[in-house]
Coordinates of N, CA, C and O in Angstrom, one line a residue:
X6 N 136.6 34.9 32.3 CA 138.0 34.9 32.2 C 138.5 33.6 31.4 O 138.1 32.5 31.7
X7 N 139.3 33.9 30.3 CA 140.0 32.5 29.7 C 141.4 32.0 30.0 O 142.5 32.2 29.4
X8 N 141.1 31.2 31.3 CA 141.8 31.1 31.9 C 143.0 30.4 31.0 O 144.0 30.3 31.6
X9 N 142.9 29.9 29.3 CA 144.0 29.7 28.9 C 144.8 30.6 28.4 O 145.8 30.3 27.8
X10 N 144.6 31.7 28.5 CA 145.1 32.6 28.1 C 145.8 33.7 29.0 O 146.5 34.7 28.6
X11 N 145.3 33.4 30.2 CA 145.9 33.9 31.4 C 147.0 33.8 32.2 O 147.2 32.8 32.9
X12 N 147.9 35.1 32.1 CA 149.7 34.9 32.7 C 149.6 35.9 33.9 O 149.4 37.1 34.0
X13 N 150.0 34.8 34.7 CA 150.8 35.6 36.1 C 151.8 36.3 35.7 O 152.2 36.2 34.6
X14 N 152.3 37.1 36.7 CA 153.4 37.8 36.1 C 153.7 38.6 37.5 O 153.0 39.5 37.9
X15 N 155.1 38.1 38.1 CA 155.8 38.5 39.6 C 155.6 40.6 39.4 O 155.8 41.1 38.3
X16 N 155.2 41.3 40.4 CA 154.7 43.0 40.2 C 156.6 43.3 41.2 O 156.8 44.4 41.9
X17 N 157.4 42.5 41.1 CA 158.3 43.2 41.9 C 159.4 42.5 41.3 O 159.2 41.6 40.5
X18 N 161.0 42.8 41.7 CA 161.7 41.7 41.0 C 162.1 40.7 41.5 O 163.1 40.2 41.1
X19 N 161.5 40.4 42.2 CA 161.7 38.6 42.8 C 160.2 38.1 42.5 O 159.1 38.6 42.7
X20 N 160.7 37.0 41.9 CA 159.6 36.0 42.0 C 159.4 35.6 43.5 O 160.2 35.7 44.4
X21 N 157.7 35.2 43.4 CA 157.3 34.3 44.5 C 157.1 33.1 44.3 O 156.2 32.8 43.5
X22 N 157.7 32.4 44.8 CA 158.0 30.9 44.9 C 156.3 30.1 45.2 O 155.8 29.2 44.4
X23 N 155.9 30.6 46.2 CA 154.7 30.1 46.9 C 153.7 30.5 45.4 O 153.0 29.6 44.9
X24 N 153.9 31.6 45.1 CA 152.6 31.9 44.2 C 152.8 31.0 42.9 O 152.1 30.1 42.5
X25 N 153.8 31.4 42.6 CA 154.4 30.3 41.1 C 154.0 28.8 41.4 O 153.7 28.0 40.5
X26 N 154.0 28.6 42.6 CA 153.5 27.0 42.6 C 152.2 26.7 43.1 O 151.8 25.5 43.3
X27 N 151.6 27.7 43.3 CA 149.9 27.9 43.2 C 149.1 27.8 41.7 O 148.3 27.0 41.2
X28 N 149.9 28.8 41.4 CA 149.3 29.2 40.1 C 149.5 28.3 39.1 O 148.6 28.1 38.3
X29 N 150.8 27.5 39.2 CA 151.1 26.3 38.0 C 150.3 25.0 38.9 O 150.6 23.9 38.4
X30 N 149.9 24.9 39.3 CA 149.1 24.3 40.2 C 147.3 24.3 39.8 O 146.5 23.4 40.2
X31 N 147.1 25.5 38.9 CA 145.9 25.7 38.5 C 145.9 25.6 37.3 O 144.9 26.1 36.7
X32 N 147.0 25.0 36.6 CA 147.4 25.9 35.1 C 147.1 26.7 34.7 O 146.2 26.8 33.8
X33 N 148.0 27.6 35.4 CA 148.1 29.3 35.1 C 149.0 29.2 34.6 O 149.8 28.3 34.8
X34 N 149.4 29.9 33.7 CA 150.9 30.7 32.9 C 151.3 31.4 33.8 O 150.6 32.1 34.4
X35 N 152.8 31.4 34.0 CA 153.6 32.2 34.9 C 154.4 33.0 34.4 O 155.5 32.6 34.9
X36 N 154.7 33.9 33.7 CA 156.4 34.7 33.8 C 156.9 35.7 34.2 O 156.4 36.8 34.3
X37 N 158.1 35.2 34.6 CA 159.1 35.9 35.1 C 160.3 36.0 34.2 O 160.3 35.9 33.0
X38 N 161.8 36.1 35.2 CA 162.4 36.4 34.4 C 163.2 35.1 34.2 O 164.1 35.2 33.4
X39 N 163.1 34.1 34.6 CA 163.5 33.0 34.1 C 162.6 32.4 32.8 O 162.9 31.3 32.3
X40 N 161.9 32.8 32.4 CA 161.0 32.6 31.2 C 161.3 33.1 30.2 O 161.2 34.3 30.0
X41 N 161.9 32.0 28.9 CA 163.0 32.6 28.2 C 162.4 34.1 26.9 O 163.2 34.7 26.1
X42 N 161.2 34.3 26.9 CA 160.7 34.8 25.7 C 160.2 36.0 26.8 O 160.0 35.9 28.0
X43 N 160.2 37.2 26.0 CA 158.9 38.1 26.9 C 157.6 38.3 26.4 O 157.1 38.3 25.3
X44 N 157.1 38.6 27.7 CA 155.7 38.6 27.4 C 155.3 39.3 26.7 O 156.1 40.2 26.3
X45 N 154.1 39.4 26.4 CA 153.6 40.2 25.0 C 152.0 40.7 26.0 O 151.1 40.0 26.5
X46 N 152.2 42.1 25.9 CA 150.7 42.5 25.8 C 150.5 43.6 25.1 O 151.3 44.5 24.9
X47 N 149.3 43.3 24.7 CA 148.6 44.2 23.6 C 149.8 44.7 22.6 O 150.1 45.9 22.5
X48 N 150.4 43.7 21.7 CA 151.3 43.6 21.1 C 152.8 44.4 21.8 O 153.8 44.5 21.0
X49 N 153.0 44.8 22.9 CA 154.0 45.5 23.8 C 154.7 44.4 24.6 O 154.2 43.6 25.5
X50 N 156.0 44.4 24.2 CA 156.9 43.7 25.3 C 157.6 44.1 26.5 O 158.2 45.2 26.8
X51 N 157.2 42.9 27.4 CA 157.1 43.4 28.5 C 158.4 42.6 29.4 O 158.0 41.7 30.3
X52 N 159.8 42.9 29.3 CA 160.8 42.3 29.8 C 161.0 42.6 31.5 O 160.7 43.6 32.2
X53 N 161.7 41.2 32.0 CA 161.7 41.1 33.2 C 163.5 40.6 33.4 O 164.1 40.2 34.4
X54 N 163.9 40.7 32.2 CA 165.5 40.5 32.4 C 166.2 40.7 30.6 O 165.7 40.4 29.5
X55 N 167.6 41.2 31.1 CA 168.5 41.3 29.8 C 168.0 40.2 28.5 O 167.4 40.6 27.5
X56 N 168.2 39.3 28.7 CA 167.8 38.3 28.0 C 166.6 37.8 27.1 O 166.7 37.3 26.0
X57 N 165.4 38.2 27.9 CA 164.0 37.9 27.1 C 164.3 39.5 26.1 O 164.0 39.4 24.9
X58 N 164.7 40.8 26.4 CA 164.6 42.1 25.7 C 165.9 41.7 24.7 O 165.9 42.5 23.7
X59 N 166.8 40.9 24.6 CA 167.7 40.2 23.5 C 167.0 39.5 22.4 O 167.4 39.6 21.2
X60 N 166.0 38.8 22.7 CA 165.7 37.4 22.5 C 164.6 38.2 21.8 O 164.5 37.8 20.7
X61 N 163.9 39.0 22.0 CA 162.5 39.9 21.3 C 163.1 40.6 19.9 O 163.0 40.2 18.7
X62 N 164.2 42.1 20.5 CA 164.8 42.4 19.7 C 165.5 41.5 18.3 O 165.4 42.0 17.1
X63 N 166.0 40.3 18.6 CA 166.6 39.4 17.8 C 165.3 38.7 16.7 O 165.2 38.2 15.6
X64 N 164.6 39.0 17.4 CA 163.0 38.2 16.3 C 162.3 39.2 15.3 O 161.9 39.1 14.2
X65 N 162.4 40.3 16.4 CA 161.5 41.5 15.4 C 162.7 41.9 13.9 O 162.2 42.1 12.8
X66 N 164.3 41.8 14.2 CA 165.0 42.0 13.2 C 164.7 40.9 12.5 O 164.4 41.2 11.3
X67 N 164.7 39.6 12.8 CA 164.9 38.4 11.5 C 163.4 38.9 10.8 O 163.3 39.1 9.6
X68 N 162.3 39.1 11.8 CA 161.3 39.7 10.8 C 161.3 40.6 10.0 O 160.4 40.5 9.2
X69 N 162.3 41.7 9.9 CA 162.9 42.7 9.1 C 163.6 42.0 8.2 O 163.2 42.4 7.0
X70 N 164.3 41.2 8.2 CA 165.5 40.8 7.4 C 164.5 39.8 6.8 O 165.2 39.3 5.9
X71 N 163.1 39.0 6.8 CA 162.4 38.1 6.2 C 161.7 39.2 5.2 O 161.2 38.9 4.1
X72 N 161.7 40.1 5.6 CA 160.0 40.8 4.6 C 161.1 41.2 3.7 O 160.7 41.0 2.6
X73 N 162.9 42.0 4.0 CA 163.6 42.1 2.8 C 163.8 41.2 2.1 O 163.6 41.4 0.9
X74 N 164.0 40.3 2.4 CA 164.4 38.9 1.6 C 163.5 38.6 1.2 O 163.7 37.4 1.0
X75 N 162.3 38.8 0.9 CA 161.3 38.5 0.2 C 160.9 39.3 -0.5 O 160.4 38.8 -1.5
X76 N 161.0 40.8 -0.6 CA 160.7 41.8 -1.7 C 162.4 42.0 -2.4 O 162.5 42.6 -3.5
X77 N 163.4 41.6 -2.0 CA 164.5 41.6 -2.7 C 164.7 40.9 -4.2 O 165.3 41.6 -5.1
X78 N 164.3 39.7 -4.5 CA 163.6 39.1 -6.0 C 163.2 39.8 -6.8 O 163.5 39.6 -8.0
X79 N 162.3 40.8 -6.4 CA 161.4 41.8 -7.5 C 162.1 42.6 -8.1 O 162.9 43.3 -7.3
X80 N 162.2 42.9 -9.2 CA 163.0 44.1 -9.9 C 162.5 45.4 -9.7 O 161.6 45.9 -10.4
X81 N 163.4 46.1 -8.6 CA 163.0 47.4 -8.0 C 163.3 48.5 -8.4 O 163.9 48.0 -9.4
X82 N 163.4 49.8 -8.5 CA 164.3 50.7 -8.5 C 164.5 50.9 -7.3 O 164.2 50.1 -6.4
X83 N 165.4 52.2 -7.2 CA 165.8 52.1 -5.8 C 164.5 52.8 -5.3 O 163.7 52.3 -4.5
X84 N 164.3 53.9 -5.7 CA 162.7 54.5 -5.4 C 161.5 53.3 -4.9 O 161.2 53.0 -3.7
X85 N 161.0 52.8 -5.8 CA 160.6 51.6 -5.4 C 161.0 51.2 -4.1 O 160.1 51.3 -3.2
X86 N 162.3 50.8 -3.8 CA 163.0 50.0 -2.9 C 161.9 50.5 -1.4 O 161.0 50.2 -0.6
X87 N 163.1 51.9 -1.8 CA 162.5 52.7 -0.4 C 161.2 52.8 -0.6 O 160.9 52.9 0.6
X88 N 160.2 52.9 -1.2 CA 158.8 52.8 -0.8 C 158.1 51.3 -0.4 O 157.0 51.2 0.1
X89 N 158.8 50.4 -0.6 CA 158.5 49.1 0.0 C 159.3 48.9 1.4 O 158.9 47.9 2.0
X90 N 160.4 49.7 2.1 CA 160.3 49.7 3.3 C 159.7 50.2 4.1 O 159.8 49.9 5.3
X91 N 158.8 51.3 3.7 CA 158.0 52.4 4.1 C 156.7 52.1 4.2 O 155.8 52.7 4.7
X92 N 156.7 51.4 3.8 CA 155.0 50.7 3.5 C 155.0 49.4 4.1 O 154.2 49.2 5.0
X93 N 156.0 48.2 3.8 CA 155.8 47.3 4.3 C 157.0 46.6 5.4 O 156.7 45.7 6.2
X94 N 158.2 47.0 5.4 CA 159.3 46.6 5.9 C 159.1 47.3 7.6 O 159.4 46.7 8.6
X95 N 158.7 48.8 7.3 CA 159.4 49.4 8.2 C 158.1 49.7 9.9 O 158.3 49.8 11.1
X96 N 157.0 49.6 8.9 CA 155.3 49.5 9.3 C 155.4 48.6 10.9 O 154.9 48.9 12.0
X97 N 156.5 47.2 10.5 CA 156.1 47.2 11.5 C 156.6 47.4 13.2 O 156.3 46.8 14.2
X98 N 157.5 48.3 12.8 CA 158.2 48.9 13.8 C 157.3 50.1 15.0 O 157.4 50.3 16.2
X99 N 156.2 50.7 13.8 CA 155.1 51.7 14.8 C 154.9 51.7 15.9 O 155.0 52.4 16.9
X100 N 154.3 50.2 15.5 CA 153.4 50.1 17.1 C 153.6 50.1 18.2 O 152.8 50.3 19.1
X101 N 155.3 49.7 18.1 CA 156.7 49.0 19.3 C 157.0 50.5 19.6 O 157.2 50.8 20.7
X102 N 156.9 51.8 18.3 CA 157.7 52.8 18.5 C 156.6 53.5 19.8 O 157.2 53.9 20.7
X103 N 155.7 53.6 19.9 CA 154.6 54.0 20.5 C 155.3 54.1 22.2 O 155.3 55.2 22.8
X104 N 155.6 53.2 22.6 CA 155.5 52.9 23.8 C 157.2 52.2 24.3 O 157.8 52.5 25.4
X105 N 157.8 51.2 23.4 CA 159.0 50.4 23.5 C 160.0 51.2 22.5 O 159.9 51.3 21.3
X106 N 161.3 52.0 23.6 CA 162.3 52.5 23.1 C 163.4 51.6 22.6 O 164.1 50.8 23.3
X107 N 163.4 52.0 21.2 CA 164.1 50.9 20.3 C 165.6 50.7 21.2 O 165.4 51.4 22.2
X108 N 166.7 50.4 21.4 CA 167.9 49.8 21.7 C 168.6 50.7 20.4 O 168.0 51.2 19.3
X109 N 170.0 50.9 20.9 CA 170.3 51.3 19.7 C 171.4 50.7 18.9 O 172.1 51.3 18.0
X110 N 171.5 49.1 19.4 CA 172.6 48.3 18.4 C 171.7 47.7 17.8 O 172.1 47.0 16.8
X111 N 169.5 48.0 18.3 CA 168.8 47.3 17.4 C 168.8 48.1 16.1 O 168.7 47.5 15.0
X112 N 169.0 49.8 16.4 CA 168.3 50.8 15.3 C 169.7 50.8 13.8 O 169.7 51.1 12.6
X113 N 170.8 50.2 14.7 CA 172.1 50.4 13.9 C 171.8 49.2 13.3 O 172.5 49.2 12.3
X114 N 171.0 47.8 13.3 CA 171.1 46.7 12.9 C 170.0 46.9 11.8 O 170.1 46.4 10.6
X115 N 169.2 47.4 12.2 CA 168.0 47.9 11.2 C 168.0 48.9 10.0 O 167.5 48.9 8.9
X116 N 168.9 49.8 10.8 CA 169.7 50.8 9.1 C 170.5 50.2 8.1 O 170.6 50.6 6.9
X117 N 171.2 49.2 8.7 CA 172.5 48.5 8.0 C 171.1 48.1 6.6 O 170.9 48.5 5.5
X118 N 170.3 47.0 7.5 CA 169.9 46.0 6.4 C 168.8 46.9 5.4 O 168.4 46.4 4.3
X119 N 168.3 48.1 5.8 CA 167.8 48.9 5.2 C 168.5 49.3 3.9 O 168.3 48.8 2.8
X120 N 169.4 50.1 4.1 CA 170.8 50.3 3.4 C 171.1 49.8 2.6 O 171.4 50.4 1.5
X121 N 171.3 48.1 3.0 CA 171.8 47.1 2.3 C 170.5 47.0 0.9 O 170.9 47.0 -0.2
X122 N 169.6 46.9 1.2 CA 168.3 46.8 0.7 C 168.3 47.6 -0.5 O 168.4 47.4 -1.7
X123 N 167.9 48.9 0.2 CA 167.8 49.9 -1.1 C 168.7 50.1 -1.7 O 168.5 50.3 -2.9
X124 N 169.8 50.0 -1.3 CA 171.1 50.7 -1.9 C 172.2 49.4 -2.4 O 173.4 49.5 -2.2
X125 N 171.6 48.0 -3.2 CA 172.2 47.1 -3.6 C 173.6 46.8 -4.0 O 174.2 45.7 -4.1
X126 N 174.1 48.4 -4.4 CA 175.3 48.2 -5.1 C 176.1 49.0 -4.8 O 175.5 49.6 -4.0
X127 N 177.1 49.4 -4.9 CA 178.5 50.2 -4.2 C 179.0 50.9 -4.9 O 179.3 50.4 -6.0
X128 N 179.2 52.1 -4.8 CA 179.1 52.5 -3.1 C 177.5 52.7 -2.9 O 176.8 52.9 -3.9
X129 N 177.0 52.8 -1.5 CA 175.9 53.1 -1.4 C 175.8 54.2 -0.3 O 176.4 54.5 0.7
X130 N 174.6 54.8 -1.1 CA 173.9 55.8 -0.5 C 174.3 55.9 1.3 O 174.5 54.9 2.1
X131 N 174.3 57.3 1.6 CA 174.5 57.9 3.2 C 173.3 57.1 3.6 O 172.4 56.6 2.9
X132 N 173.4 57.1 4.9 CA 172.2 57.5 5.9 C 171.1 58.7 5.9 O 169.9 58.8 6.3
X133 N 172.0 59.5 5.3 CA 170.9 60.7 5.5 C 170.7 60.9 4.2 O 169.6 61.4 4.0
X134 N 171.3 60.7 3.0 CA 170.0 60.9 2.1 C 169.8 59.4 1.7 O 170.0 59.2 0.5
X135 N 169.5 58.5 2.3 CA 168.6 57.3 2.3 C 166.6 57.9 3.0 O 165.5 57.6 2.7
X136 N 167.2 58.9 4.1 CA 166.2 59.5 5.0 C 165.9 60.9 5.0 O 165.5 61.5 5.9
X137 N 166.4 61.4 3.6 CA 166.3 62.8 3.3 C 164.6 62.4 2.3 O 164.4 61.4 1.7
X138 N 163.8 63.4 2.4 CA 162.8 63.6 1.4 C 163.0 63.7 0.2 O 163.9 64.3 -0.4
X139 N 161.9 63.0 -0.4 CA 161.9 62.6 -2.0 C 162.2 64.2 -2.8 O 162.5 64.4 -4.0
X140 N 161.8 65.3 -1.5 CA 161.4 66.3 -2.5 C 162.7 67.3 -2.1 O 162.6 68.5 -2.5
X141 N 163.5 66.9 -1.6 CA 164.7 67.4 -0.8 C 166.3 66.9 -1.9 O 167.3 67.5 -2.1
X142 N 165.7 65.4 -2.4 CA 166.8 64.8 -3.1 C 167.1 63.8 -2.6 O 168.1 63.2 -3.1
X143 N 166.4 63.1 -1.7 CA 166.8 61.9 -0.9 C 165.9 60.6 -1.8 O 165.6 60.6 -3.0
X144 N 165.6 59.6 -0.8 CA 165.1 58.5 -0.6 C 163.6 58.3 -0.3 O 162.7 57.5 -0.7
X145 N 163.8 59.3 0.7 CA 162.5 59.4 1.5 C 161.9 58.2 2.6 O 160.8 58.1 3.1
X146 N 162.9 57.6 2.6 CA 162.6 55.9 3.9 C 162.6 57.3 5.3 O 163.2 58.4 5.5
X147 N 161.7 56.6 6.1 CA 161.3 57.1 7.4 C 162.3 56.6 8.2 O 162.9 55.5 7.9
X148 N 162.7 57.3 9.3 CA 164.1 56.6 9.8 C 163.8 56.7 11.4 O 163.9 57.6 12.2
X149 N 163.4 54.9 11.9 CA 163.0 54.8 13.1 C 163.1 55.1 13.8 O 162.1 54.9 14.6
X150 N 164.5 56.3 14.4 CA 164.8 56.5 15.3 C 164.1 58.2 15.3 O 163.5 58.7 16.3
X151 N 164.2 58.6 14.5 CA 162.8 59.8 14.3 C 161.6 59.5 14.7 O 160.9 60.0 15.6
X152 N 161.6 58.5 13.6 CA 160.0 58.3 14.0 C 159.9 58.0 15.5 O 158.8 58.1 15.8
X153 N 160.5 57.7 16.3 CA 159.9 57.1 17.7 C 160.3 58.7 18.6 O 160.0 59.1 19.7
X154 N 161.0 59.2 17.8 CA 161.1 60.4 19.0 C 159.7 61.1 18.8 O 159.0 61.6 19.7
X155 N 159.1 61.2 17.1 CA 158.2 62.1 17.4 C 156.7 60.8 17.7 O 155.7 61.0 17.1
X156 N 156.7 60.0 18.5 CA 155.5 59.2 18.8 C 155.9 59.8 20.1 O 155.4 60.9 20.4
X157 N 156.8 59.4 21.0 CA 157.1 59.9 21.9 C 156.6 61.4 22.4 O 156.1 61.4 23.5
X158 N 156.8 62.5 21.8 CA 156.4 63.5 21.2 C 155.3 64.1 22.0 O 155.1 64.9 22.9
X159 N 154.5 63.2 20.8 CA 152.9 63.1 20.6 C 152.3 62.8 21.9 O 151.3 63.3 22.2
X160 N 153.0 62.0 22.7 CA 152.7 61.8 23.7 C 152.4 62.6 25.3 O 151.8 62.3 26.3
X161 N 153.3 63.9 24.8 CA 153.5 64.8 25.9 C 151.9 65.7 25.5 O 151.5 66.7 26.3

């Protein structure tokens, strides 16, 4: 066991006082919900209060809003555009969609800057043909909130 890498974690919603001062007592890692980040396993967040599930959501967007801001410089088409959120912008939303049901002032914060992205100049493109198929007349950007119903899906 590597014990540095090893977090307690309260199985009910009260913390135990006695164990938390056991465990930090061994340096063990503790969290709960006074612990301002949430825990991460197997890349899955694992909230124990309103706050740490704010504080997650708020990071995974600036990570959205970092990978645009970074392929934004390149001279794109809009085609282009949308195939660079699809490939690399949007990629990393999967893994979260698997198991963690997006929020939905996260999914409206994630379309905006999507939007904003492909569709640089005004007026811009709907929602639905930003996420209509290339072969339909659209965009063809995958649109998370799809995508996690049919992981979800897959699941049954």
């Amino acid at each position: 066991v590597n014990l540095n890498k090893t977090v307690a974690f309260p199985m009910s919603a009260y913390s135990d006082l006695p164990l938390k001062t056991h465990l930090t007592f061994l340096d063990l890692q503790w969290h709960d919900s006074t612990t301002k980040d949430a825990l991460i396993y197997l890349g899955f967040p694992v909230f124990f209060c309103k706050e740490q599930a704010s504080i997650f959501w708020n990071k995974i967007l600036d990570k959205i809003k970092a990978g645009i801001n970074m392929q934004s410089s390149r001279s794109l088409s809009v085609l282009g555009r949308a195939t660079i959120v699809n490939a690399l912008i949007l990629s990393r939303l999967w893994h979260l969609a698997w198991v963690t049901p997006f929020p939905p002032s996260f999914l409206s914060k994630v379309r905006r800057a999507i939007t904003r992205f492909v569709c640089p100049f005004k007026p811009t493109a709907s929602w639905k043909v930003i996420t209509t198929p290339r072969h339909d007349g659209g965009l063809g950007v995958i649109d998370p909130a799809k995508q996690q119903q049919t992981f979800v899906i897959k699941h049954l």
